[in-house]
Coordinates of C-alpha atoms in Angstrom, one line a residue:
M982 CA -0.1 0.0 -0.1
R983 CA 2.9 2.4 0.9
S984 CA 4.6 1.5 -2.4
S985 CA 1.5 2.2 -4.4
S986 CA 0.8 5.5 -2.8
G987 CA 4.4 6.4 -3.3
C988 CA 4.3 5.8 -7.0
I989 CA 1.2 7.8 -7.4
F990 CA 2.7 10.6 -5.4
V991 CA 5.9 10.5 -7.7
L992 CA 3.6 10.5 -10.9
I993 CA 1.8 13.7 -9.8
L994 CA 4.8 15.7 -9.0
T995 CA 6.8 14.6 -12.1
Y996 CA 4.0 15.5 -14.4
F997 CA 5.4 18.7 -15.4
Q998 CA 9.0 17.2 -16.2
V999 CA 8.4 14.2 -18.4
A1000 CA 12.0 14.2 -19.4
Q1001 CA 13.2 13.3 -15.9
A1002 CA 13.7 9.6 -15.4
Y1003 CA 12.1 8.0 -12.5
T1004 CA 14.4 6.5 -10.1
K1005 CA 13.9 4.5 -6.9
F1006 CA 16.1 3.2 -4.1
E1007 CA 15.0 0.6 -1.7
P1008 CA 17.3 0.5 1.6
E1009 CA 18.3 -2.9 2.7
C1010 CA 18.4 -3.5 6.5
T1011 CA 19.8 -6.8 7.7
N1012 CA 17.9 -8.5 10.5
P1013 CA 19.4 -9.8 13.6
K1014 CA 20.6 -13.3 13.3
E1015 CA 19.6 -14.3 16.8
T1016 CA 17.5 -13.0 19.7
V1017 CA 18.4 -9.5 21.1
N1018 CA 17.0 -7.4 23.7
F1019 CA 16.9 -4.2 21.7
V1020 CA 17.0 -3.3 17.9
D1021 CA 17.8 0.3 17.1
S1022 CA 15.9 2.3 14.3
P1023 CA 17.5 2.3 10.9
P1024 CA 19.7 5.3 10.2
T1025 CA 17.8 6.3 7.2
R1026 CA 14.4 7.9 6.4
G1027 CA 12.5 7.5 3.2
T1028 CA 10.5 10.1 1.1
L1029 CA 7.2 8.9 2.6
D1030 CA 8.5 9.4 6.1
I1031 CA 9.2 13.0 5.3
L1032 CA 5.9 13.4 3.6
W1033 CA 3.6 11.9 6.3
S1034 CA 5.2 13.7 9.2
S1035 CA 5.2 16.9 7.4
L1036 CA 1.5 16.6 6.4
F1037 CA 0.4 15.8 9.9
T1038 CA 2.1 18.8 11.4
I1039 CA 0.5 21.1 8.6
F1040 CA -2.8 19.4 9.4
A1041 CA -2.2 20.2 13.2
C1042 CA -1.4 23.8 12.1
T1043 CA -4.5 24.3 10.0
Y1044 CA -7.2 22.3 11.7
S1045 CA -6.5 22.1 15.4
I1046 CA -5.7 25.8 15.8
L1047 CA -9.1 26.9 14.3
H1048 CA -11.1 28.7 16.8
L1049 CA -14.2 29.9 14.9
N1050 CA -17.1 31.9 16.1
V1051 CA -20.3 30.2 17.1
P1052 CA -22.0 29.1 13.9
E1053 CA -25.3 29.9 12.4
Q1054 CA -28.1 27.9 14.3
R1055 CA -30.2 25.4 12.6
D1056 CA -33.3 26.6 14.9
D1057 CA -35.6 23.5 13.9
R1058 CA -35.1 24.3 10.3
D1059 CA -34.7 21.3 7.7
P1060 CA -36.1 18.6 9.9
G1061 CA -35.4 14.9 9.2
V1062 CA -32.2 13.0 8.0
G1063 CA -31.6 15.1 4.9
G1064 CA -31.6 18.1 7.2
D1065 CA -29.2 16.4 9.5
I1066 CA -26.8 15.5 6.6
K1067 CA -27.2 19.2 5.1
W1068 CA -26.1 20.9 8.5
F1069 CA -23.4 18.4 9.1
M1070 CA -22.0 19.1 5.7
K1071 CA -22.4 22.7 6.3
A1072 CA -20.3 22.5 9.5
I1073 CA -17.6 20.5 7.8
W1074 CA -17.4 23.0 4.8
S1075 CA -17.1 25.9 7.2
K1076 CA -14.0 24.3 8.6
M1077 CA -12.6 23.1 5.4
K1078 CA -12.8 26.5 4.0
W1079 CA -10.8 28.1 6.8
M1080 CA -8.3 25.3 6.6
L1081 CA -7.7 26.2 3.0
V1082 CA -7.4 29.8 4.0
T1083 CA -4.9 28.8 6.6
V1084 CA -2.7 26.8 4.2
I1085 CA -2.7 29.7 1.7
A1086 CA -2.5 32.6 4.1
P1087 CA -1.6 31.6 7.7
E1088 CA -0.6 35.0 8.6
L1089 CA -4.2 36.1 8.0
L1090 CA -5.3 33.7 10.8
L1091 CA -2.4 35.1 13.0
F1092 CA -3.5 38.4 12.4
I1093 CA -7.1 37.7 13.3
A1094 CA -6.1 35.7 16.5
T1095 CA -3.7 38.5 17.6
S1096 CA -6.3 41.2 17.2
R1097 CA -9.0 39.2 19.0
F1098 CA -6.6 38.4 21.7
L1099 CA -5.4 42.0 22.2
Y1100 CA -9.0 43.2 22.2
A1101 CA -9.9 40.7 24.7
R1102 CA -7.2 41.7 27.0
E1103 CA -8.0 45.4 26.8
Q1104 CA -11.8 45.0 27.6
H1105 CA -11.4 42.3 30.2
P1106 CA -10.5 44.6 33.1
N1107 CA -13.6 46.7 32.2
I1108 CA -16.1 43.8 32.1
K1109 CA -14.3 42.1 35.3
K1110 CA -15.1 45.2 37.2
L1111 CA -18.7 45.0 36.2
A1112 CA -18.8 41.3 37.0
D1113 CA -17.4 42.0 40.4
A1114 CA -20.1 44.6 41.1
D1115 CA -22.7 42.1 40.2
G1116 CA -21.1 39.4 42.2
V1117 CA -20.5 36.8 39.6
P1118 CA -17.3 35.0 38.4
W1119 CA -15.7 36.3 35.3
T1120 CA -12.5 35.1 33.7
L1121 CA -10.7 35.8 30.6
A1122 CA -12.4 32.7 29.2
H1123 CA -15.7 34.4 29.8
T1124 CA -14.5 37.4 27.8
T1125 CA -13.3 35.5 24.7
F1126 CA -16.4 33.2 24.9
A1127 CA -18.6 36.4 24.8
D1128 CA -16.7 38.0 22.0
M1129 CA -17.2 34.8 19.9
G1130 CA -21.0 35.0 20.0
G1131 CA -21.2 32.6 23.1
F1132 CA -24.2 34.5 24.3
A1133 CA -27.5 35.2 22.7
V1134 CA -30.9 36.9 23.4
R1135 CA -34.2 35.7 22.0
G1136 CA -37.8 36.8 22.1
S1137 CA -39.5 33.7 21.0
S1138 CA -40.6 30.7 22.7
G1139 CA -38.5 28.3 20.6
R1140 CA -35.2 27.2 22.2
I1141 CA -32.2 28.1 20.1
G1142 CA -29.4 27.7 22.8
K1143 CA -28.5 26.1 25.9
E1144 CA -30.1 27.6 29.0
S1145 CA -28.0 28.8 31.8
P1146 CA -29.3 26.9 34.7
T1147 CA -29.5 30.2 36.8
L1148 CA -31.6 31.9 34.2
E1149 CA -34.1 29.3 33.4
I1150 CA -37.7 30.5 33.4
P1151 CA -40.4 28.3 35.3
P1152 CA -43.1 27.1 32.9
D1153 CA -45.7 28.6 35.1
R1154 CA -44.1 32.1 35.2
V1155 CA -46.2 34.4 33.1
S1156 CA -44.9 37.8 34.3
K1157 CA -42.5 39.8 32.3
E1158 CA -39.8 39.7 34.8
L1159 CA -37.1 37.0 34.7
P1160 CA -35.7 35.9 38.2
T1161 CA -32.4 37.5 39.2
P1162 CA -29.5 35.0 39.2
E1163 CA -28.9 33.4 42.7
I1164 CA -25.8 34.6 44.3
P1165 CA -23.8 32.2 46.6
P1166 CA -23.9 33.1 50.2
D1167 CA -20.2 33.6 50.2
R1168 CA -20.7 36.6 47.8
V1169 CA -23.4 38.4 49.6
E1170 CA -21.2 40.7 51.6
K1171 CA -19.5 41.5 48.3
E1172 CA -22.7 43.2 46.9
P1173 CA -22.3 46.9 46.5
S1174 CA -24.3 49.3 48.7
T1175 CA -24.9 51.8 45.8
P1176 CA -28.6 51.9 44.9
D1177 CA -27.8 52.3 41.0
I1178 CA -26.4 48.8 40.5
S1179 CA -28.2 46.5 42.9
P1180 CA -31.7 46.9 41.7
I1181 CA -30.7 46.0 38.1
P1182 CA -33.1 43.3 36.7
T1183 CA -32.0 40.4 34.7
Q1184 CA -34.6 41.7 32.0
P1185 CA -34.7 45.4 31.4
Q1186 CA -37.7 47.3 32.6
V1187 CA -39.7 48.7 29.8
D1188 CA -42.9 51.0 30.2
E1189 CA -46.3 49.6 29.1
G1190 CA -46.4 52.2 26.4
A1191 CA -42.9 51.8 25.1
P1192 CA -42.5 50.7 21.6
I1193 CA -41.4 47.1 20.9
C1194 CA -40.4 45.1 18.0
T1195 CA -43.4 43.6 16.2
A1196 CA -41.5 40.7 14.8
P1197 CA -43.0 37.4 15.8
R1198 CA -39.4 35.6 15.9
E1199 CA -36.3 37.3 16.6
W1200 CA -33.0 36.5 18.3
Y1201 CA -29.4 37.8 18.3
F1202 CA -25.8 36.8 19.0
L1203 CA -24.3 39.0 21.6
T1204 CA -20.6 40.1 21.5
L1205 CA -18.4 41.5 24.1
D1206 CA -18.9 45.1 22.9
I1207 CA -22.8 44.7 22.9
I1208 CA -22.8 43.1 26.4
L1209 CA -20.5 45.9 27.8
E1210 CA -23.0 48.4 26.2
L1211 CA -26.1 46.8 27.7
R1212 CA -24.5 46.5 31.1
S1213 CA -23.1 50.1 31.1
K1214 CA -26.7 51.3 30.5
K1215 CA -28.0 49.1 33.3
H1216 CA -30.2 46.9 31.2
I1217 CA -28.8 43.7 32.5
K1218 CA -26.7 42.0 35.2
L1219 CA -24.0 39.5 34.1
P1220 CA -25.1 36.0 34.6
Y1221 CA -23.6 33.7 37.1
I1222 CA -21.7 31.2 34.8
R1223 CA -18.7 29.2 36.2
K1224 CA -15.7 28.7 34.0
A1225 CA -16.4 24.9 34.1
E1226 CA -19.7 25.7 32.3
I1227 CA -17.8 27.7 29.8
D1228 CA -15.3 24.7 29.2
D1229 CA -18.2 22.3 28.9
H1230 CA -19.4 24.3 25.8
S1231 CA -16.0 24.0 24.4
Q1232 CA -15.3 20.9 22.2
G1233 CA -11.6 21.3 22.5
D1234 CA -9.4 20.4 25.3
N1235 CA -6.0 21.5 26.5
F1236 CA -4.7 17.7 25.9
A1237 CA -5.4 18.0 22.2
K1238 CA -3.5 21.3 22.2
V1239 CA -0.6 19.8 23.9
V1240 CA -0.5 16.8 21.5
A1241 CA -0.4 19.2 18.5
A1242 CA 2.1 21.4 20.1
A1243 CA 4.3 18.4 20.8
Q1244 CA 4.1 17.5 17.1
I1245 CA 5.1 21.0 16.1
I1246 CA 8.0 21.1 18.6
W1247 CA 9.4 17.7 17.3
T1248 CA 9.3 19.0 13.7
I1249 CA 11.3 22.2 14.9
A1250 CA 13.7 20.1 16.8
N1251 CA 14.1 17.8 13.8
V1252 CA 15.1 20.6 11.6
I1253 CA 17.4 22.2 14.0
T1254 CA 19.2 18.9 14.6
R1255 CA 19.8 18.4 10.9
A1256 CA 21.1 21.9 10.4
A1257 CA 23.4 21.5 13.5
R1258 CA 24.7 18.3 11.9
R1259 CA 24.9 19.9 8.4
L1260 CA 22.4 17.6 6.9
P1261 CA 20.2 18.7 4.0
V1262 CA 16.8 19.7 4.9
S1263 CA 13.9 19.4 2.6
Q1264 CA 11.8 22.5 1.3
L1265 CA 8.8 20.8 2.6
E1266 CA 10.2 20.7 6.2
I1267 CA 11.3 24.3 5.9
S1268 CA 7.6 25.2 4.9
V1269 CA 6.4 23.2 7.9
I1270 CA 8.7 25.2 10.3
A1271 CA 7.0 28.4 8.9
F1272 CA 3.5 26.7 9.7
S1273 CA 4.6 25.8 13.1
V1274 CA 5.9 29.2 14.2
C1275 CA 2.5 30.7 13.1
A1276 CA 0.7 27.8 14.9
L1277 CA 2.4 28.3 18.2
I1278 CA 1.7 32.1 18.3
I1279 CA -1.9 31.3 17.4
Y1280 CA -2.2 28.8 20.1
A1281 CA -1.0 31.3 22.7
C1282 CA -3.5 33.8 21.7
Y1283 CA -6.4 31.2 21.7
W1284 CA -5.2 29.4 24.8
S1285 CA -7.9 30.8 27.1
S1286 CA -10.6 30.6 24.3
P1287 CA -13.2 27.9 24.0
K1288 CA -13.0 25.9 20.8
D1289 CA -15.8 24.6 18.4
V1290 CA -18.8 26.1 20.5
S1291 CA -21.7 25.0 18.4
V1292 CA -24.7 26.4 20.5
P1293 CA -24.8 29.7 22.4
V1294 CA -26.0 30.3 25.9
T1295 CA -29.2 32.2 26.2
F1296 CA -28.3 35.3 28.0
L1297 CA -31.8 37.0 28.0
Q1298 CA -35.1 35.7 27.0
W1299 CA -38.6 37.1 26.6
E1300 CA -41.9 35.4 26.3
G1301 CA -42.8 38.2 23.7
P1302 CA -40.9 40.4 21.3
I1303 CA -37.5 41.6 22.3
P1304 CA -37.9 45.4 23.7
S1305 CA -36.8 47.9 21.0
A1306 CA -34.6 49.5 23.8
I1307 CA -32.4 46.4 23.5
T1308 CA -32.5 45.8 19.7
E1309 CA -31.5 49.5 19.1
I1310 CA -28.5 48.9 21.3
I1311 CA -27.6 45.7 19.6
T1312 CA -27.9 47.0 16.1
G1313 CA -26.5 50.5 17.0
T1314 CA -23.3 48.8 18.4
V1315 CA -23.0 46.6 15.4
K1316 CA -23.3 49.6 13.0
K1317 CA -20.7 51.5 15.0
A1318 CA -18.4 48.6 14.8
G1319 CA -18.7 48.7 11.0
S1320 CA -20.0 45.0 10.6
Q1321 CA -23.3 44.0 9.2
R1322 CA -24.4 41.0 11.3
F1323 CA -28.1 41.2 11.2
R1324 CA -30.7 42.0 8.4
I1325 CA -34.2 43.0 8.8
S1326 CA -36.5 41.4 6.2
R1327 CA -39.4 43.7 5.4
G1328 CA -40.0 44.3 9.0
V1329 CA -41.6 40.9 9.5
E1330 CA -38.8 38.7 10.9
I1331 CA -35.4 39.7 12.2
A1332 CA -33.0 37.3 10.8
Q1333 CA -30.0 36.2 12.7
Y1334 CA -26.6 35.6 11.2
P1335 CA -23.5 34.6 13.1
I1336 CA -20.7 36.8 13.8
S1337 CA -18.2 36.8 10.8
N1338 CA -14.8 35.0 11.6
I1339 CA -12.9 37.7 9.7
F1340 CA -14.5 40.3 11.8
V1341 CA -11.5 42.0 13.7
Y1342 CA -11.8 44.7 16.1
R1343 CA -9.7 47.8 16.0
T1344 CA -7.7 47.3 19.1
K1345 CA -5.8 50.4 20.5
N1346 CA -2.6 48.2 20.9
V1347 CA -0.2 49.2 18.2
L1348 CA 0.5 45.3 17.8
G1349 CA -3.0 45.1 16.3
P1350 CA -2.4 46.7 13.0
L1351 CA 1.4 45.6 13.0
S1352 CA 0.4 41.9 13.5
L1353 CA -0.6 41.6 9.8
F1354 CA 3.1 42.7 8.9
L1355 CA 4.6 40.5 11.7
G1356 CA 2.5 37.6 10.6
A1357 CA 3.7 37.8 7.0
L1358 CA 7.3 38.3 8.2
V1359 CA 7.0 35.3 10.6
F1360 CA 5.6 33.0 8.1
G1361 CA 7.6 34.3 5.0
A1362 CA 11.0 34.5 6.6
P1363 CA 11.5 30.9 7.2
H1364 CA 11.2 30.1 3.5
L1365 CA 14.2 32.1 3.0
L1366 CA 16.2 29.4 4.8
A1367 CA 15.9 27.3 1.6
W1368 CA 17.9 29.9 -0.2
N1369 CA 20.8 27.7 -1.1
L1370 CA 19.0 24.3 -1.0
T1371 CA 18.9 22.0 -3.9
F1372 CA 16.1 22.7 -6.4
P1373 CA 15.2 20.9 -9.7
T1374 CA 16.4 23.7 -11.8
P1375 CA 18.1 27.1 -11.2
A1376 CA 14.9 28.8 -12.4
E1377 CA 12.7 27.3 -9.8
R1378 CA 15.5 28.3 -7.2
N1379 CA 15.1 32.0 -8.3
I1380 CA 11.4 32.0 -8.2
W1381 CA 11.4 30.5 -4.8
R1382 CA 13.6 33.2 -3.5
A1383 CA 11.5 35.9 -5.1
A1384 CA 8.2 34.4 -3.7
A1385 CA 9.7 34.0 -0.3
L1386 CA 10.8 37.6 -0.3
Y1387 CA 7.5 38.9 -1.5
C1388 CA 5.6 36.8 1.1
S1389 CA 7.6 38.2 3.9
S1390 CA 7.1 41.9 2.8
S1391 CA 3.4 41.6 1.7
G1392 CA 2.0 42.7 4.9
L1393 CA 4.2 45.8 4.9
I1394 CA 3.0 46.5 1.4
V1395 CA -0.7 46.3 2.7
I1396 CA -0.2 48.5 5.7
A1397 CA 1.9 51.2 3.8
T1398 CA -0.8 51.1 1.1
S1399 CA -3.7 51.5 3.6
A1400 CA -2.1 54.4 5.2
L1401 CA -2.9 56.5 2.0
G1402 CA -6.5 56.6 3.3
E1403 CA -9.4 57.9 1.4
R1404 CA -7.5 60.5 -0.3
L1405 CA -6.4 57.8 -2.8
N1406 CA -9.0 55.4 -2.3
S1407 CA -9.2 54.0 -5.8
L1408 CA -5.4 53.7 -6.0
T1409 CA -5.3 52.1 -2.8
N1410 CA -7.9 49.4 -3.6
A1411 CA -6.1 48.7 -6.9
I1412 CA -2.7 48.4 -5.1
I1413 CA -4.2 46.0 -2.4
S1414 CA -6.0 44.0 -5.1
I1415 CA -2.8 43.5 -7.1
T1416 CA -0.8 42.7 -4.0
V1417 CA -3.4 40.0 -2.8
V1418 CA -3.3 38.4 -6.3
A1419 CA 0.3 38.4 -6.4
Y1420 CA 0.5 36.9 -3.0
V1421 CA -1.9 34.1 -3.8
L1422 CA 0.4 33.2 -6.8
A1423 CA 3.5 33.5 -4.9
R1424 CA 2.0 31.1 -2.1
L1425 CA 0.5 28.6 -4.7
F1426 CA 4.2 28.4 -6.1
L1427 CA 5.7 27.7 -2.8
I1428 CA 3.0 25.0 -2.0
V1429 CA 3.6 23.2 -5.2
E1430 CA 7.3 23.5 -5.1
M1431 CA 7.7 22.3 -1.5
F1432 CA 6.1 19.0 -2.6
R1433 CA 7.9 18.8 -6.0
T1434 CA 11.3 19.2 -4.5
L1435 CA 10.9 16.0 -2.4
L1436 CA 11.8 14.1 -5.7
F1437 CA 15.2 15.9 -6.0
L1438 CA 16.6 15.8 -2.5
P1439 CA 20.4 15.0 -2.1
P1440 CA 21.4 11.8 -0.6
G1441 CA 22.2 13.4 2.8
A1442 CA 18.5 14.3 3.3
Y1443 CA 17.7 10.6 3.9
I1444 CA 20.0 10.2 6.9
A1445 CA 18.0 9.9 10.0
T1446 CA 18.7 11.7 13.3
W1447 CA 17.9 10.9 17.0
T1448 CA 14.4 12.6 16.5
S1449 CA 13.5 9.4 14.4
S1450 CA 13.4 7.6 17.6
V1451 CA 11.1 9.9 19.4
P1452 CA 7.3 9.1 19.3
M1453 CA 5.4 11.3 16.9
F1454 CA 2.5 11.1 14.3
G1455 CA 3.3 10.5 10.7

């Protein structure tokens, strides 16, 4: 099976160079002639050994690091097996799409992760202060959970999210008021004595004559900035939700992160060892180093963030329509942020859409905008390590060098062009469009070439090191 897959791999990569003769080497290792206590690993490695270990590391760098926002909710739509298959494929496609984006432009994911991390760290002290005033626990995990659409409000009787146990409405309750979340006895003395905070109800007070939305069915995702706006205007109290409940919504775990990080560290150690022994390194392994460095930074940014949350927690709910005082704050905050997340369809139904995964907040930290440049540099620079490696032709070596240099500086080009502002709007858009197209072409060349060069490695590239004896996947 390994032999057949190897032949298929060779045929694909040699398609564009028919004149190159196909050669194959099969190493011969002698077996011990008698029983021994220990047999060491062979001092060689094959083409497929390099391929599988590299592919697994790239997979770990593109799939396991994805921390997507809460997706669009099914909400009792498309019943039956056909609907199950449809929504299952929709979830798979969402991840596959972002995996493809990560393979082509991992620095974009690094930019998004860095921006969200910096924004969460900036806003965490503000919401933590409000949580302390409400006597509820609040950690950085709560902040990132809120910012990824982990909380929702709804005004219909249909359930679209997991209810927080402290916010559940009894079936026989018909009044407009929701019960105030219970506060543990050990937190009673921490309640503030100021009258403007303690009387805040879980559901906002609305006068009988106040205008309300007439939509029969409506619900919204809440983000961190929306929750801060609602709480600052004293419409809500933050819910009592423990970190363990946040972790329960997350479908990822720290063990999986550690396993993926260990694979990445193994790959980096392998390349460093080969370089120290002056053994040739493949272009594929160099590219994996670039993915690995980006992945480790993204892991650090998302370490406290829940992963693969599929259903939001109901933050507030009404038996009737959501008061317009709430919807105005939600839609107003969204417009202020410059992102269209909601659409009103003919005033009959307020349709709900998930928070875009490419939505990036404007953090005040200077590292926010610079992270795009740093991401391009962090990912592109390792490819320059292959500057003097063996290539099939001199032309391919020169194109690799040019593509690596361009990918390393593309972030700086985008930032410098964006600085032109609206004064040269048309020129700015044209330059950015050309930059993006050229970047995609450069990345596609690097991707194809890193696999193609596996067929033209020098003999020293197949000498194994001590890392071959370390457990890893691939």
